[in-house]
Structures are given as C-alpha cells and as structure tokens.
Amino acid sequence: MLTILTTTDALQKANDAIATVDRLDELVTVTEDPEGIRDIKTLTVDVDTISVPLDWYDLEPPYVFPKIPFTPKSLLALVFYKLGNHQKAFEFVLEESPLYHHLLIATHLQFGYEISHNMIDFCYNTSAHNSAIINYYGAVAPSPGHAELKKGFTEALSKAENDEVRVFTAKHYLNLLLDSVELQEAEQLAEEQLKIAVSDDAKNAMNSHLAGILMAQLQVPYDPEKLNEVHELQLGCIAYYEEKGLGVQAGMLLVDAAEIANFKKDFIASKELINRAIQYFRKEDIPEFLGEAMYKKAILLYTWSKNGNPQYYKAAINAFQDVLKVFKRDTHPKKFADVHHNLALIYSEIPVSSEEKPMWTAFCASSFKEVLAFYTKEKYPYENAMASHNYATALMHFPPAKIHDNLEKAAGLFNEALEIRTASDYPFERALTLLNQLELGWLTHNENSSEELKKYEEMKAKAEEIKTLVEDKNLIAQADQHLEELEKVKSLI
C-alpha cells in the first residue's frame, strides 16, 4: 500500500511513528533499501525532513509538496494522505501549520472542492507549479482564460527548482496543449523535456505524451514510418507501466496501440492489444474504461469485416452487444445510440441468405429507430442527418415490405438528411446523399411519361449539383456516370 524509504539514522524514528497507530504497520512498510520498494506510493524520510515524491502515474493530484520538517505527527498526516484517508490526515496537523494548507489544497484538488482566494494566494506565494496546477485543474472562480493558463505554466517551467520538477510541470502543461489541439507546440515541449528528464518515470511520462501527440497528428494516408514511431513509443510505455503493476495506465495506452496496429493493417496484433486492455479494465473493475475498450474492439472487428473479412461480422455483432451491457439506454444514452448505429450498419451489410434477410432487416430497422430516437433533428442535426442517410441507404437494399414501400421511406429519409446537409454547411456530406438519391432514382418506377420526365430533370439537377459541391475526383466521376446514363434514357422518355 505505502512504502517509507528512510536513512539508517531515521529508520527507528519512522517505525516508532507508525507504531503509534494500531495496525498501521499492516499498510505501511518502512525500509532502508531502495531495491525493496514494492509499492507505487512512497514517502522518503531522513533525520530532519520528509519528502513527498512526485506522482508520475496520476494516482493523486499533481501537487508538489515542499520538504516537510520531520515530526511523528507530520509523518502520520502524510501517510494517511497517501493512503487516501484525508479526514484522518488532518487529525495530525494544526491549522496554522504550512503542511495543513498543503494538504487542504491537495484534498480540494482531488475531490473537486472549491479553491478559495486564500488557497490561490498561498500557492502563488509558495510554488509556481502548484499555482499553475490549481488554476488548470482546480474549481477556481472565475476560471482563468487559456492565455492566462499558458502564462502560468510557462512561469512554472522557468521557476522550477530542478529538472525533475520542470518535466513534471511540463507533463501537465502538455495536457493543456493537447486539450487545445496546439500539437506543434506540444511536440516541441515534449522533445525538449525528454532531453533533460533524469528519472525513468520522467522519461516514460514524456514518451507517453509524445506518443499521444504524434498519434493526434496522423493523417490519411498514413506514413508507415510515423506509425512505427508512435507504436514503438506506445509499446515501450506499456511495458513500463506493466512492470510497475499499473494496469489502468497500461490499459489506456493499449487501446491507442491497438488503433495504431489497426492503421498498420496488423489485425492480429490489434486484437491482442485491445483484449489485454479489456482484461486490465475488467480486473480493476472500471466500467467506463471497460465499455470504451470493448467499443473499440467492436469497431475494430467491424472494420476488418468491411475490409474483406466477412467472417468477423458476427464477432462484431457479439462485441457490440457486450458493450450494450455496460452502456445502457438509461445510463449512457449517447453511447447506447452510437452502438446501435454501428449495429444497424452491420445488420444491413452482413452477407446472409435470402431466407434470413427479413430477420436481419428487422434488426436493422429496430437499431436505426434507437439511433433516431436519441439523435433528434433539433438537438443533434448533424448526427440525425447521418443516421437518416444511412437508414435510407439500408432501406434501398431491404426486401419488399408488405405494409409499406421501403423505397418511398428511403426517399423521405434522404430528403430529411438534405434539409440539414445544405450546400453551405456540409457540401461533402450533401454530395454523398445526392449520389445515393441518384441510385434510388434508378430503382423507383414512374406512373407515366410526365413523371419520367420530371424524375429525369430532378436526377440531372442532382448530378450537376454534386459537381459544384466537391473537388473529389471519385465523386465527380460517379456524378458524370449518372449523367451519361441519364442521356442514354432521355431519348426513351
């Protein structure tokens, strides 16, 4: 649970302090041997002072404690803080003690309690790092602007007492830069800090961040060298976390590494990596992370299905169904809808016999209804248009229905999508919908010659509009193909 590393001279003092609390020695190990440390959480004690090591693993608030003068009560306060018993920690410090204020601010950070003006002043006067941290992570009112936050971190970097603290500050400054998608600045900062990082923890933290930064900059078509660079960084950090027994941290990187392996078309490695992430999250009993990892696995399986591996369709369905056990309609409505959107697409694409097709189309329609029930046109116009477009496309390939006309329903859904996918707001998406409308036009029948002429004019207008919306050669070629086919049938009208 917690290890206290001491000098020989301080060993007895530390043991005596721990012994004053009944059974505390069952949770705390005191040792002189650095090689004997087995816990992630540690304190160091010498004859005169107590030091709180930097938390590189995001297990606690990233608060930097100064060296604390040794007293048995100060040691016990920090021991209980590290063990997560904050209420007990405050029993051993007086309110006028500087340690009290440090513990109070760190506790407020951890639980999201309001950061008072006195706390802000205390950090400003004692630590530029802590001042930047409380402004970024803390519940501060009014919230500082982005420029002010960057200024605080820049000042903290310049005032850092040593390189280790400087890299620790950079670790959290990088979170800010990543949040604001300032990727070039983030990459430069991470590479600069790698050059001065001393401890293995500091180097691993920078490598982990650099992997995330480089991954965020990847663009299609993917550069194989860039993919390998990111993947090597990820695998190195994963191995480091696993060696430390940090399953959650390893799991989060495993999810990203699985995605990179997928970009590399290494499906076997991708599946193995995501399965390891799922095992860690299941073991640590973190439903949110578990659900996200399972969702990523389902997406991977679906992707492989579409890339010439139809045997994975049913595995993808099973994987998405497992995700629904975590992300339920009443607890995670958005994710629930997203899962059903993917299921609907699979149900519409999976190759099945004509006898089975009606069953799968029923599943497909049911899932699309779940999607549209959440992604309404009023609240989520873009997502609603996407779902309407996809549902209409699926309906084009449904077998004939007894109660209603699937093609007529598809036409209505395409029109609803186009109401949102305007030429000014979503030209590319509009072009895709118009193309599918053209495909639908060839499938529908006309009552008479006047209807045929009307449809001809409408289809020609849609094909010509596509060419004004996009510069994509493939889409323009498809539009031209429709125009050619329309010219062929014009003489028959």
PDB file of C-alpha atoms in Angstrom, residues 48 81 95 100 146 153 180 200 206 223 281 308 329 335 359 369 402 438 452 460:
ATOM      1  CA  ASP A  48      15.267  16.105   9.678  1.00  0.00           C
ATOM      2  CA  TYR A  81      -2.987  11.392   2.918  1.00  0.00           C
ATOM      3  CA  GLU A  95      -4.427  24.735  11.098  1.00  0.00           C
ATOM      4  CA  TYR A 100      -2.149  21.821   6.824  1.00  0.00           C
ATOM      5  CA  HIS A 146      -6.438  29.925 -21.930  1.00  0.00           C
ATOM      6  CA  PHE A 153       2.655  27.054 -16.838  1.00  0.00           C
ATOM      7  CA  SER A 180      -6.466  22.996 -27.097  1.00  0.00           C
ATOM      8  CA  ASP A 200      12.859   6.723 -15.718  1.00  0.00           C
ATOM      9  CA  MET A 206       7.316  12.349 -21.820  1.00  0.00           C
ATOM     10  CA  ASP A 223       3.008   7.313 -43.180  1.00  0.00           C
ATOM     11  CA  PHE A 281     -10.108  -2.749 -17.037  1.00  0.00           C
ATOM     12  CA  GLY A 308     -12.557  -8.364 -46.991  1.00  0.00           C
ATOM     13  CA  ARG A 329     -30.011   3.428 -22.628  1.00  0.00           C
ATOM     14  CA  LYS A 335     -23.062   5.758 -26.390  1.00  0.00           C
ATOM     15  CA  MET A 359     -34.827 -11.126 -39.865  1.00  0.00           C
ATOM     16  CA  LYS A 369     -35.056   3.697 -34.614  1.00  0.00           C
ATOM     17  CA  LYS A 402     -45.917  -5.923 -47.068  1.00  0.00           C
ATOM     18  CA  LEU A 438     -29.495   9.112 -57.676  1.00  0.00           C
ATOM     19  CA  GLU A 452     -40.496  10.083 -66.043  1.00  0.00           C
ATOM     20  CA  LYS A 460     -29.910  15.550 -63.787  1.00  0.00           C
TER      21      LYS A 460
END
